[in-house]
Short mmCIF file of C-alpha atoms and ligand atoms in Angstrom, two decimals:
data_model
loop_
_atom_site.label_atom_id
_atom_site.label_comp_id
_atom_site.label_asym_id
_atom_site.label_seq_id
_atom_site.Cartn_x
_atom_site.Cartn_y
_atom_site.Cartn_z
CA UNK S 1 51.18 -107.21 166.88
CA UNK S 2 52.03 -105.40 163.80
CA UNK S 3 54.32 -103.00 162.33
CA UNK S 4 52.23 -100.17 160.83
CA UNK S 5 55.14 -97.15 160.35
CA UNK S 6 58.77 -96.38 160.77
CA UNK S 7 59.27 -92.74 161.49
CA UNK S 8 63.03 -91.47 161.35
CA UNK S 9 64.26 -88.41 163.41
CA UNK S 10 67.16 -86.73 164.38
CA UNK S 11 67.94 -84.78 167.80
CA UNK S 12 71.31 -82.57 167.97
CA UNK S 13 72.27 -81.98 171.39
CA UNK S 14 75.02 -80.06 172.54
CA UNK S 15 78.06 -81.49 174.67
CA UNK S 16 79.02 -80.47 177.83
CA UNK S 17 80.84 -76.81 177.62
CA UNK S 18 80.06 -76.74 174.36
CA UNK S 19 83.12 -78.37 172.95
CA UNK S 20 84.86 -80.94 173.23
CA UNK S 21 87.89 -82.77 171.37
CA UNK S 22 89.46 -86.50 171.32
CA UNK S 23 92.26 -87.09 169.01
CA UNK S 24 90.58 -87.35 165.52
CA UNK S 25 87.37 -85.31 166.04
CA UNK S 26 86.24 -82.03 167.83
CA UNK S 27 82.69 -82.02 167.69
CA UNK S 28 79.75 -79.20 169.82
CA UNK S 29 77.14 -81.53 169.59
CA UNK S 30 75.94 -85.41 169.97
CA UNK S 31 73.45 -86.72 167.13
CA UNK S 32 70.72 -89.16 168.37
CA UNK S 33 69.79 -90.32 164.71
CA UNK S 34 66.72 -93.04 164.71
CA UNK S 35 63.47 -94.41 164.32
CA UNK S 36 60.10 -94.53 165.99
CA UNK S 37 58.10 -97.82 165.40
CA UNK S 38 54.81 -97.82 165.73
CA UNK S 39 52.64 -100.58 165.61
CA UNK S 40 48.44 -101.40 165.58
CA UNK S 41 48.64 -101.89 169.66
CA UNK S 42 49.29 -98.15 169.78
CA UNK S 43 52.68 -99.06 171.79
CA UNK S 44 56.23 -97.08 170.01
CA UNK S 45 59.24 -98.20 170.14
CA UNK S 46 62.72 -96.35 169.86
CA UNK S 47 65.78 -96.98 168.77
CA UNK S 48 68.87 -94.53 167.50
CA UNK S 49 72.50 -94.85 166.39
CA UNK S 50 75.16 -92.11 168.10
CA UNK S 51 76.76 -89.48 165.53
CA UNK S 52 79.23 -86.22 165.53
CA UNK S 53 75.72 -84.31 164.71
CA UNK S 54 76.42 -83.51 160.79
CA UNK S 55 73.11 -82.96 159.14
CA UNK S 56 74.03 -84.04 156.06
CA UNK S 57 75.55 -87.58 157.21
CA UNK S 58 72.03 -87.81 159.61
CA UNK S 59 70.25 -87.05 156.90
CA UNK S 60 72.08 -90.41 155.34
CA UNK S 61 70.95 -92.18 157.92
CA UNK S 62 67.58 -91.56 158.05
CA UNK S 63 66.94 -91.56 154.08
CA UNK S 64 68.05 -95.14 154.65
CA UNK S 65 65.61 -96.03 157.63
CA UNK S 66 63.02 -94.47 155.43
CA UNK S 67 63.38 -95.80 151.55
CA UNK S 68 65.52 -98.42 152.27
CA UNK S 69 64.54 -100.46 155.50
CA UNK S 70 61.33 -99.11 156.50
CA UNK S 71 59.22 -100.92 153.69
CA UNK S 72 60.69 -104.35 154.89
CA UNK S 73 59.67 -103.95 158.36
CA UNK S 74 55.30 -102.34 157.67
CA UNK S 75 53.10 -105.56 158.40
CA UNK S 76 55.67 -107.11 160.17
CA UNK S 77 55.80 -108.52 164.34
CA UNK S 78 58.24 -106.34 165.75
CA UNK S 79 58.46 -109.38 168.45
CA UNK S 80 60.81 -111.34 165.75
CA UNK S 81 63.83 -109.52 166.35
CA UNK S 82 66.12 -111.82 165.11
CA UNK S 83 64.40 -113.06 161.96
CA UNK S 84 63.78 -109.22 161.31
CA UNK S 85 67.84 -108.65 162.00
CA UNK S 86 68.29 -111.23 158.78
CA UNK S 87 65.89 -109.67 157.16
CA UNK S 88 67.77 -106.30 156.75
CA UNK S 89 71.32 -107.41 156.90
CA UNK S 90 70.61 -109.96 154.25
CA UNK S 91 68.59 -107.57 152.10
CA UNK S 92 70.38 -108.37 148.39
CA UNK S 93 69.54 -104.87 147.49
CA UNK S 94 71.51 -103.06 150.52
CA UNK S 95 74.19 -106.24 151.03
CA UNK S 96 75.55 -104.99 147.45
CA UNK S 97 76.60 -101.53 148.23
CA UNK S 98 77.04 -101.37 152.35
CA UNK S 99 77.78 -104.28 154.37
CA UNK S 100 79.26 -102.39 156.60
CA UNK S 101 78.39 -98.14 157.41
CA UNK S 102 75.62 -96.13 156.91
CA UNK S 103 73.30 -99.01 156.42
CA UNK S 104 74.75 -100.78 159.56
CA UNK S 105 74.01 -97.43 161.80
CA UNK S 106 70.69 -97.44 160.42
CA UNK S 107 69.32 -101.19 161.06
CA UNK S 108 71.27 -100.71 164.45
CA UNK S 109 68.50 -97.74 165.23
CA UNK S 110 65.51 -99.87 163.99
CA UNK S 111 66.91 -103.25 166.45
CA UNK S 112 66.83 -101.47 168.94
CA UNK S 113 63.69 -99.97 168.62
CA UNK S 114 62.02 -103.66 168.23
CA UNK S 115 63.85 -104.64 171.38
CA UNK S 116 62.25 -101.18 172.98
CA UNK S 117 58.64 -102.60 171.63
CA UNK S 118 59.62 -106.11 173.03
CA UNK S 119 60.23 -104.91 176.13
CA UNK S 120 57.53 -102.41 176.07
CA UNK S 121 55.18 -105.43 175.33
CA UNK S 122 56.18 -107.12 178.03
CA UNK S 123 56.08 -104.76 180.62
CA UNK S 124 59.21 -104.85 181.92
CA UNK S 125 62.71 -103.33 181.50
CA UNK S 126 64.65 -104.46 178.48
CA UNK S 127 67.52 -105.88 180.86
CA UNK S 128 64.64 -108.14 182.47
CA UNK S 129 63.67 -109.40 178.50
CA UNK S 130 67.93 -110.57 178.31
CA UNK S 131 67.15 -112.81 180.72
CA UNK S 132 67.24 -110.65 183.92
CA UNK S 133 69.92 -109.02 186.53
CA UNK S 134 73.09 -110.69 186.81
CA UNK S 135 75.12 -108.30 188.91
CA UNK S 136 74.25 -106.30 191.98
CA UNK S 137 75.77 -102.73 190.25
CA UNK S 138 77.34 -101.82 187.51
CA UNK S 139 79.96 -99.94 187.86
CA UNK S 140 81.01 -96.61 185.85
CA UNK S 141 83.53 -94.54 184.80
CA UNK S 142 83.85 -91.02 183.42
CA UNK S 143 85.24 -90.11 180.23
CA UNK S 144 83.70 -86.47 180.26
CA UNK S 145 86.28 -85.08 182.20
CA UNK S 146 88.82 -86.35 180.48
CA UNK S 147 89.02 -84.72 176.67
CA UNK S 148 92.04 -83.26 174.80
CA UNK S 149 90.80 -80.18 174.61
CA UNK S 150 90.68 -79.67 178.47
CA UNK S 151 93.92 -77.65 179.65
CA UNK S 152 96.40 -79.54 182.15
CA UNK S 153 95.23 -78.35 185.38
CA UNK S 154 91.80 -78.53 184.57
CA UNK S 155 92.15 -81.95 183.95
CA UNK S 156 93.28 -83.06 186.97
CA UNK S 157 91.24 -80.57 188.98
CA UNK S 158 88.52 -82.47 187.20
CA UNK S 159 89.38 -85.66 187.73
CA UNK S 160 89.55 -85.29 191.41
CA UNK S 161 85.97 -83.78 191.36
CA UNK S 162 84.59 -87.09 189.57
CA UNK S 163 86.25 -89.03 192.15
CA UNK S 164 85.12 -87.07 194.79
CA UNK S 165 81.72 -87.52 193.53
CA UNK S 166 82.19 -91.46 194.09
CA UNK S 167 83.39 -92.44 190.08
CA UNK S 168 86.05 -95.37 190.74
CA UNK S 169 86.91 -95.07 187.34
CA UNK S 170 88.17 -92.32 184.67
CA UNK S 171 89.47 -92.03 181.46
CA UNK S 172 91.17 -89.66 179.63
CA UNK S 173 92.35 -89.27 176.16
CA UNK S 174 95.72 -89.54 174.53
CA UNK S 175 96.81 -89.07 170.82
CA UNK S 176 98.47 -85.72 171.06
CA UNK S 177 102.27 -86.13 171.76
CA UNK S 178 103.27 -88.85 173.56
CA UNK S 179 105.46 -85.95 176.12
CA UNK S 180 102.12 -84.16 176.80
CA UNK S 181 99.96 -86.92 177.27
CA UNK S 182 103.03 -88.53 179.52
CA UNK S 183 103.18 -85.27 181.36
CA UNK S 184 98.99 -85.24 181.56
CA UNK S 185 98.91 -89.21 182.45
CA UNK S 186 101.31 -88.69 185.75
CA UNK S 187 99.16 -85.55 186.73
CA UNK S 188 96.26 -87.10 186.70
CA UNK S 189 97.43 -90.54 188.71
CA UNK S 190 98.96 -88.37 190.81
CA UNK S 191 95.95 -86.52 191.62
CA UNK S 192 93.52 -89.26 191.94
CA UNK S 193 95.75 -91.62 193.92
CA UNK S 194 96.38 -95.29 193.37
CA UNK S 195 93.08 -96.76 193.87
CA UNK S 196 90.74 -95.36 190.54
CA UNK S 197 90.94 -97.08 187.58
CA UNK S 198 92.63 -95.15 185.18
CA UNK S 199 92.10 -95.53 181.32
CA UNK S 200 93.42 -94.01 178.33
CA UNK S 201 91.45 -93.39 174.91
CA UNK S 202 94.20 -92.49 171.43
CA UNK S 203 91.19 -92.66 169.19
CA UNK S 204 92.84 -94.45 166.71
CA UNK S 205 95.49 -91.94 165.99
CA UNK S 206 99.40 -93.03 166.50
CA UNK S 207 101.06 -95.75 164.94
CA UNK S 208 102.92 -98.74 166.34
CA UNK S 209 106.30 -96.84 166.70
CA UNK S 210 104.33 -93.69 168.61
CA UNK S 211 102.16 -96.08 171.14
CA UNK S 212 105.55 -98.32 172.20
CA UNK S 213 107.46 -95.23 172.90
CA UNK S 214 104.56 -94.03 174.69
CA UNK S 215 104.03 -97.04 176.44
CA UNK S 216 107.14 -97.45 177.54
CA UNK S 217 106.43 -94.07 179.94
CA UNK S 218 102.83 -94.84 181.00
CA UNK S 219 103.18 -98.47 182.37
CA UNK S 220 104.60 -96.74 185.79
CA UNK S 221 100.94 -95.57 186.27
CA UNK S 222 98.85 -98.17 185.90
CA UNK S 223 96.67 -97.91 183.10
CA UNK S 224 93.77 -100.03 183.22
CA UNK S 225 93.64 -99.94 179.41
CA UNK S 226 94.75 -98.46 176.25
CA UNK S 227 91.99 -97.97 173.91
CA UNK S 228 92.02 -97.72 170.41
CA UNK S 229 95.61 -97.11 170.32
CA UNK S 230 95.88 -97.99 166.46
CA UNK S 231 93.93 -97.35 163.59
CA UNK S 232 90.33 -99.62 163.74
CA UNK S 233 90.85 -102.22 161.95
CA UNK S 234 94.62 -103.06 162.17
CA UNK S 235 94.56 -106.15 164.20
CA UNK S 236 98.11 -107.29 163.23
CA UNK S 237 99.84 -104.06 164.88
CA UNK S 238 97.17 -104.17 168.17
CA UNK S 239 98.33 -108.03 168.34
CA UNK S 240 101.89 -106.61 168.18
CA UNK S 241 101.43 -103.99 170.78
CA UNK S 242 99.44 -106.39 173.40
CA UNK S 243 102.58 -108.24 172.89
CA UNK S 244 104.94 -105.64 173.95
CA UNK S 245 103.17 -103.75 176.37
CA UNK S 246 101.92 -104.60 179.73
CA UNK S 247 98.95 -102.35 179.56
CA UNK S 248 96.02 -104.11 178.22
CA UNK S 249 94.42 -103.08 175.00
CA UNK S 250 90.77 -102.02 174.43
CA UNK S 251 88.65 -101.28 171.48
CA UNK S 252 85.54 -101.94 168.96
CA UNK S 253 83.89 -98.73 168.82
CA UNK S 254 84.54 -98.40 165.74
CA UNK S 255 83.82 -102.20 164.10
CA UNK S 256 80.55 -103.01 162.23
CA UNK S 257 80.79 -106.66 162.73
CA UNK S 258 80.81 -109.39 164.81
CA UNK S 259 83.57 -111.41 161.70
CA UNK S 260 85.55 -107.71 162.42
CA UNK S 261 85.88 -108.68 166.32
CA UNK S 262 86.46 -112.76 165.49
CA UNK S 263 89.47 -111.83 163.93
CA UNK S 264 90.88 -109.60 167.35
CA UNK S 265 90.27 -112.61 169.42
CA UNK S 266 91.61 -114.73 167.16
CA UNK S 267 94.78 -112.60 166.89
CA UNK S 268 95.10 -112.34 170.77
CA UNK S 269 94.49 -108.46 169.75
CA UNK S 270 91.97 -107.60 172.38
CA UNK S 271 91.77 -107.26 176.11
CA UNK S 272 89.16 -105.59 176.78
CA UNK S 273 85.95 -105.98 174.45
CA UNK S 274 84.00 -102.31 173.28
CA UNK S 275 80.89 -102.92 171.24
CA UNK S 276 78.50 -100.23 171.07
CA UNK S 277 74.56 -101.17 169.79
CA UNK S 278 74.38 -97.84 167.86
CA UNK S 279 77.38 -98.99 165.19
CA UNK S 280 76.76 -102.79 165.32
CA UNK S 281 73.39 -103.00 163.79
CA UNK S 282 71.87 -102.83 167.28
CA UNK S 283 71.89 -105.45 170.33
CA UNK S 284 71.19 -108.08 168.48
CA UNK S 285 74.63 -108.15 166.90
CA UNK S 286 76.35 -106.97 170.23
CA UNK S 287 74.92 -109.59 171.97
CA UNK S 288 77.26 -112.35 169.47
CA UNK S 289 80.12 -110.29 170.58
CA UNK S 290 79.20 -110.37 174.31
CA UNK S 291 78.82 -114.53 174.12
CA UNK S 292 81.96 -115.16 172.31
CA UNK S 293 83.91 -112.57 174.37
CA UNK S 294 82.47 -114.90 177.36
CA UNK S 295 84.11 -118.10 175.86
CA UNK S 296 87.16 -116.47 175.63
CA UNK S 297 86.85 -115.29 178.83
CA UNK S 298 87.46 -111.28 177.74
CA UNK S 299 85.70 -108.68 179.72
CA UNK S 300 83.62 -106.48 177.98
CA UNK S 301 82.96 -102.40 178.32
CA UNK S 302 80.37 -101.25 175.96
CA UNK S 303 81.21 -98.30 174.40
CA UNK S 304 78.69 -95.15 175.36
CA UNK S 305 77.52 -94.47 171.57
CA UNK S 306 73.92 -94.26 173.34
CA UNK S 307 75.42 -92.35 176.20
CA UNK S 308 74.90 -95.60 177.81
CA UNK S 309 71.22 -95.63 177.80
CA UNK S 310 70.45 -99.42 176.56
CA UNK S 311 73.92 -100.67 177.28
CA UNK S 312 72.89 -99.95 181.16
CA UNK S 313 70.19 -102.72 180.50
CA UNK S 314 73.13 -104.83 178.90
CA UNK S 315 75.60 -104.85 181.58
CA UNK S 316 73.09 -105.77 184.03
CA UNK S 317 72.20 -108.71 182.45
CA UNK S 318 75.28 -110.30 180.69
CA UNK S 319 77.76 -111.50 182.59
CA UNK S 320 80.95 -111.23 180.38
CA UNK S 321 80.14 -106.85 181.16
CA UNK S 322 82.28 -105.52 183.53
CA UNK S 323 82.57 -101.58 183.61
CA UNK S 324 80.22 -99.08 181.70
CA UNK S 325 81.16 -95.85 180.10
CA UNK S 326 79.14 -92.69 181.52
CA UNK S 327 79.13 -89.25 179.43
CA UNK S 328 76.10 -87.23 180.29
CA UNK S 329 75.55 -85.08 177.27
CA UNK S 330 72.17 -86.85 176.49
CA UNK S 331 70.64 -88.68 179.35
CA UNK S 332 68.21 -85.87 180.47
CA UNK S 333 66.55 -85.94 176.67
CA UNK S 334 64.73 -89.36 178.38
CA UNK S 335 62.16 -90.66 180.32
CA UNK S 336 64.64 -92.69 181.86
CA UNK S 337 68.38 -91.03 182.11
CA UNK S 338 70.92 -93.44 182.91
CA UNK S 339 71.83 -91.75 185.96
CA UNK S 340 75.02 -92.89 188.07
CA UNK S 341 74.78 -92.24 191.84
CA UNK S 342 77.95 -93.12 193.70
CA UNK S 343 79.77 -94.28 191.30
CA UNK S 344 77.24 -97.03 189.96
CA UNK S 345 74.49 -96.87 187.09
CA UNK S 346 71.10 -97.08 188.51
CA UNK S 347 69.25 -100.13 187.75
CA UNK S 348 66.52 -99.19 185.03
CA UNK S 349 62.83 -99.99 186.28
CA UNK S 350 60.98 -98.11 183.13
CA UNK S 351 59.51 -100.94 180.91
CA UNK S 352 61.62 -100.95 177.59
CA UNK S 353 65.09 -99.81 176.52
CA UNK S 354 65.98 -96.49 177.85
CA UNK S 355 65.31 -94.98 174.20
CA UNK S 356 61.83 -92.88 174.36
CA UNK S 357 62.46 -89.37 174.28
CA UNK S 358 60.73 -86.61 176.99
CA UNK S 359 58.35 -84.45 174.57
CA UNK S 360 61.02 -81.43 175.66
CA UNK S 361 63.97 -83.26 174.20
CA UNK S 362 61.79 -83.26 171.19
CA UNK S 363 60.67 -79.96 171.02
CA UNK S 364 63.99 -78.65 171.73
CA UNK S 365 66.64 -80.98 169.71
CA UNK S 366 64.66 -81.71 166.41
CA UNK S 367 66.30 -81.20 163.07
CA UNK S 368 64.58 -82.25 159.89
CA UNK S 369 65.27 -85.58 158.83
CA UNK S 370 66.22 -86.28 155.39
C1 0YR Q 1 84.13 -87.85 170.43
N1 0YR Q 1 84.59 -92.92 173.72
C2 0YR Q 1 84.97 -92.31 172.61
C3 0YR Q 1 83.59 -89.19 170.88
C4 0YR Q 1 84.03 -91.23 172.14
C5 0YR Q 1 84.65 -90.21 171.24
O1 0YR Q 1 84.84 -87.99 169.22
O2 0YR Q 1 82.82 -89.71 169.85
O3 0YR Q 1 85.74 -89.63 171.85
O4 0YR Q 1 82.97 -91.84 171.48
O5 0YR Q 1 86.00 -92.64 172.07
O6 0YR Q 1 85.26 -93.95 174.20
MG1 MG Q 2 86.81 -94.51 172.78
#
C-alpha cells in the first residue's frame, strides 16, 4: 500500500446559535482544517486539526500539509504510522523554525488520517486497531450549554435541559469576574442538583491571585475540575494552585508536546489530563500522554478539538480515559457523528476514525485552501 497524494481542505462550520464566547475567544464558526490521503488501493484516509475558522491561519495550515509535509509522505505505506510520525517531527527543515504550532496542527491532521487508512485497511473501527473496547460506555458531558456569552438564566435553564436529556456531566466557563461566575456557578448547582458533575473551563485567563479568591467561593459546590485556570504553560502557578485549592485542576488543550505535559506531572500540576489529537501532532503523540498519565495513575478527558470524533475511538479503548467532552457543532458533517444517547457516546462501528466527511458537509462547508 502506497501513498500516492495528500490533498488539504478546509470546512468552516458554524457553532450552535451562531456565536459563542469562552474567556479569550468569541468565535461563529469551527474550522475542520486537514488532509485527504489517498493511496494506489483506492482507500482515503482523513485526518484534520480543530481551529477558530480564520482563513488566513487555515490557509497556514494547509500550505504546510501541502509544500512542506506532503512530499515526505508520496510513495510512502501509510501503515507505518509511527516511523512516518518521526519522519515529520524530525524533518531538519521544519524542526528549525516550528517545533511546536502551525507545523504541529498540521502533522496532527496527516496522523490521523494514516490511522483513518489503518483502520480503513483493516476493516474495522479505529478503537478496535488500539487494541479494542475497554469500557462498556463512555461517558459525556456538555460544554455547549455552558459559554460566557449565554445570559444567567439561560444558563441554568440550559443546563437543566442537558440533564434532563440524560448528560451526567456539564461544564461551564469561567474567566469573567470571579462575583459573576460565583453568582453563575451556585445557579447552576443549584439547578442541576447534587448528583451531575459539574466542571468549570477559565480558558487560561486569570492569574494566581484571581483563581484563589475565586476558589475560595466555588469549593462549596463541588467542582469536578478547574480547567485551564492559568495561562498554558505556567506549570509553577497550576502546581501552586492544586496546592491550595481542593478543586482539582485540568488542562492540555493547549500543549504541543508530550515533554510540555512531563513537566505538569512532574510538578504535581495536573489532575485531570486534556490532550486533544488535533494540537498534538495527532494520536500518535496523545497516545504517550495517555500511557504515562496511566503510570501516574491521572485520569484523562480528551479535549473535543475534533468535536470528539476520533477521541470517541480513544476513550473506548484506553483505559487511563475517563469522561469525554461532547459539543455538537460538527458531528453531522460525517459519516459517522459521534452521537451521545443518554448521556453516553455511542460506540463507533464504521471502519476507520470517525474523520470522512458526508459529500454535503463538503459541498456546503468548503473554503479554498491555501
Ligand atoms: C472556544 N473546551 C474549550 C473553544 C473550547 C474552547 O474558544 O475553542 O472554549 O475548545 O476550552 O474545553
Ligand atoms: Mg477547555
Amino acid at each position: 500500500m502506497k501513498i500516492t497524494k495528500v490533498e488539504p481542505f478546509i470546512l468552516h462550520v458554524p457553532v450552535t446559535g451562531s456565536q459563542i464566547a469562552d474567556s479569550t475567544h468569541s468565535i461563529t464558526h469551527w474550522g475542520v482544517v486537514g488532509a485527504r490521503i489517498e493511496t494506489d488501493t483506492g482507500l482515503s484516509g482523513y485526518g484534520f486539526t480543530g481551529t477558530h475558522a480564520y482563513l488566513p491561519g487555515d490557509q497556514l495550515i494547509t500550505r504546510c500539509i501541502e509544500t512542506c509535509h506532503a512530499p515526505l509522505l508520496v510513495g510512502e505505506d501509510p501503515r507505518d504510522i509511527q516511523r512516518l510520525w518521526h519522519k515529520l517531527a524530525r524533518n531538519p527543515a521544519l524542526q528549525w523554525i516550528g517545533r511546536a504550532g502551525i507545523t504541529t496542527l498540521s502533522q496532527a491532521a496527516i496522523d490521523v488520517a494514516l490511522w483513518d487508512l489503518k483502520a480503513k485497511a483493516d476493516g474495522v473501527p479505529l478503537w478496535k486497531l488500539l487494541g479494542g473496547q475497554v469500557r462498556e460506555k463512555v461517558r459525556a458531558y456538555n460544554t455547549d450549554i455552558g459559554w460566557l456569552s449565554i445570559g444567567d438564566e439561560q444558563l441554568v435553564t440550559g443546563a437543566r435541559r442537558a440533564v434532563e436529556q440524560g448528560f451526567s456531566g456539564i461544564k461551564i466557563k469561567v474567566g469573567s469576574t470571579v462575583e459573576r461566575d460565583l453568582r453563575r456557578l451556585a445557579a447552576v448547582r443549584k439547578g442541576i442538583g447534587p448528583d451531575v458533575t459539574l466542571a468549570i473551563d477559565g480558558n487560561g485567563k486569570w492569574d494566581l491571585a484571581t483563581c484563589l479568591r475565586f476558589c475560595r467561593g466555588a469549593e462549596e459546590h463541588d467542582v469536578y475540575w478547574f480547567e485551564e485556570p492559568l495561562w498554558y504553560d505556567d506549570v509553577k502557578g497550576h502546581a501552586q494552585l492544586a496546592r491550595a485549592t481542593r478543586i482539582p485542576v485540568a488542562l492540555g488543550e493547549q500543549l504541543y508536546t508530550q515533554d510540555a505535559f512531563a513537566e505538569f506531572f512532574h510538578q504535581q500540576a495536573i489532575h485531570w489530563v486534556q490532550p486533544d489529537v488535533t494540537r498534538m501532532g495527532g494520536l500518535t503523540e496523545v497516545l504517550r500522554v495517555c500511557e504515562t498519565a496511566n503510570s501516574y495513575r491521572l485520569p484523562v478527558a480528551p479535549h473535543a478539538g475534533d468535536m470528539s470524533q476520533v477521541h470517541v475511538h480513544l476513550s473506548y479503548a484506553h483505559p487511563a480515559c475517563q469522561v469525554l467532552e461532547y459539543i455538537p457543532w460538527i458531528k453531522d458533517c460525517f459519516t459517522e457523528p459521534a452521537d451521545v444517547v443518554d448521556g453516553f457516546f455511542r460506540l463507533p462501528q464504521v471502519p476507520g476514525a470517525g474523520t470522512t466527511p458526508t459529500p454535503q458537509a463538503w459541498e456546503r462547508f468548503r473554503q479554498p485552501a491555501a
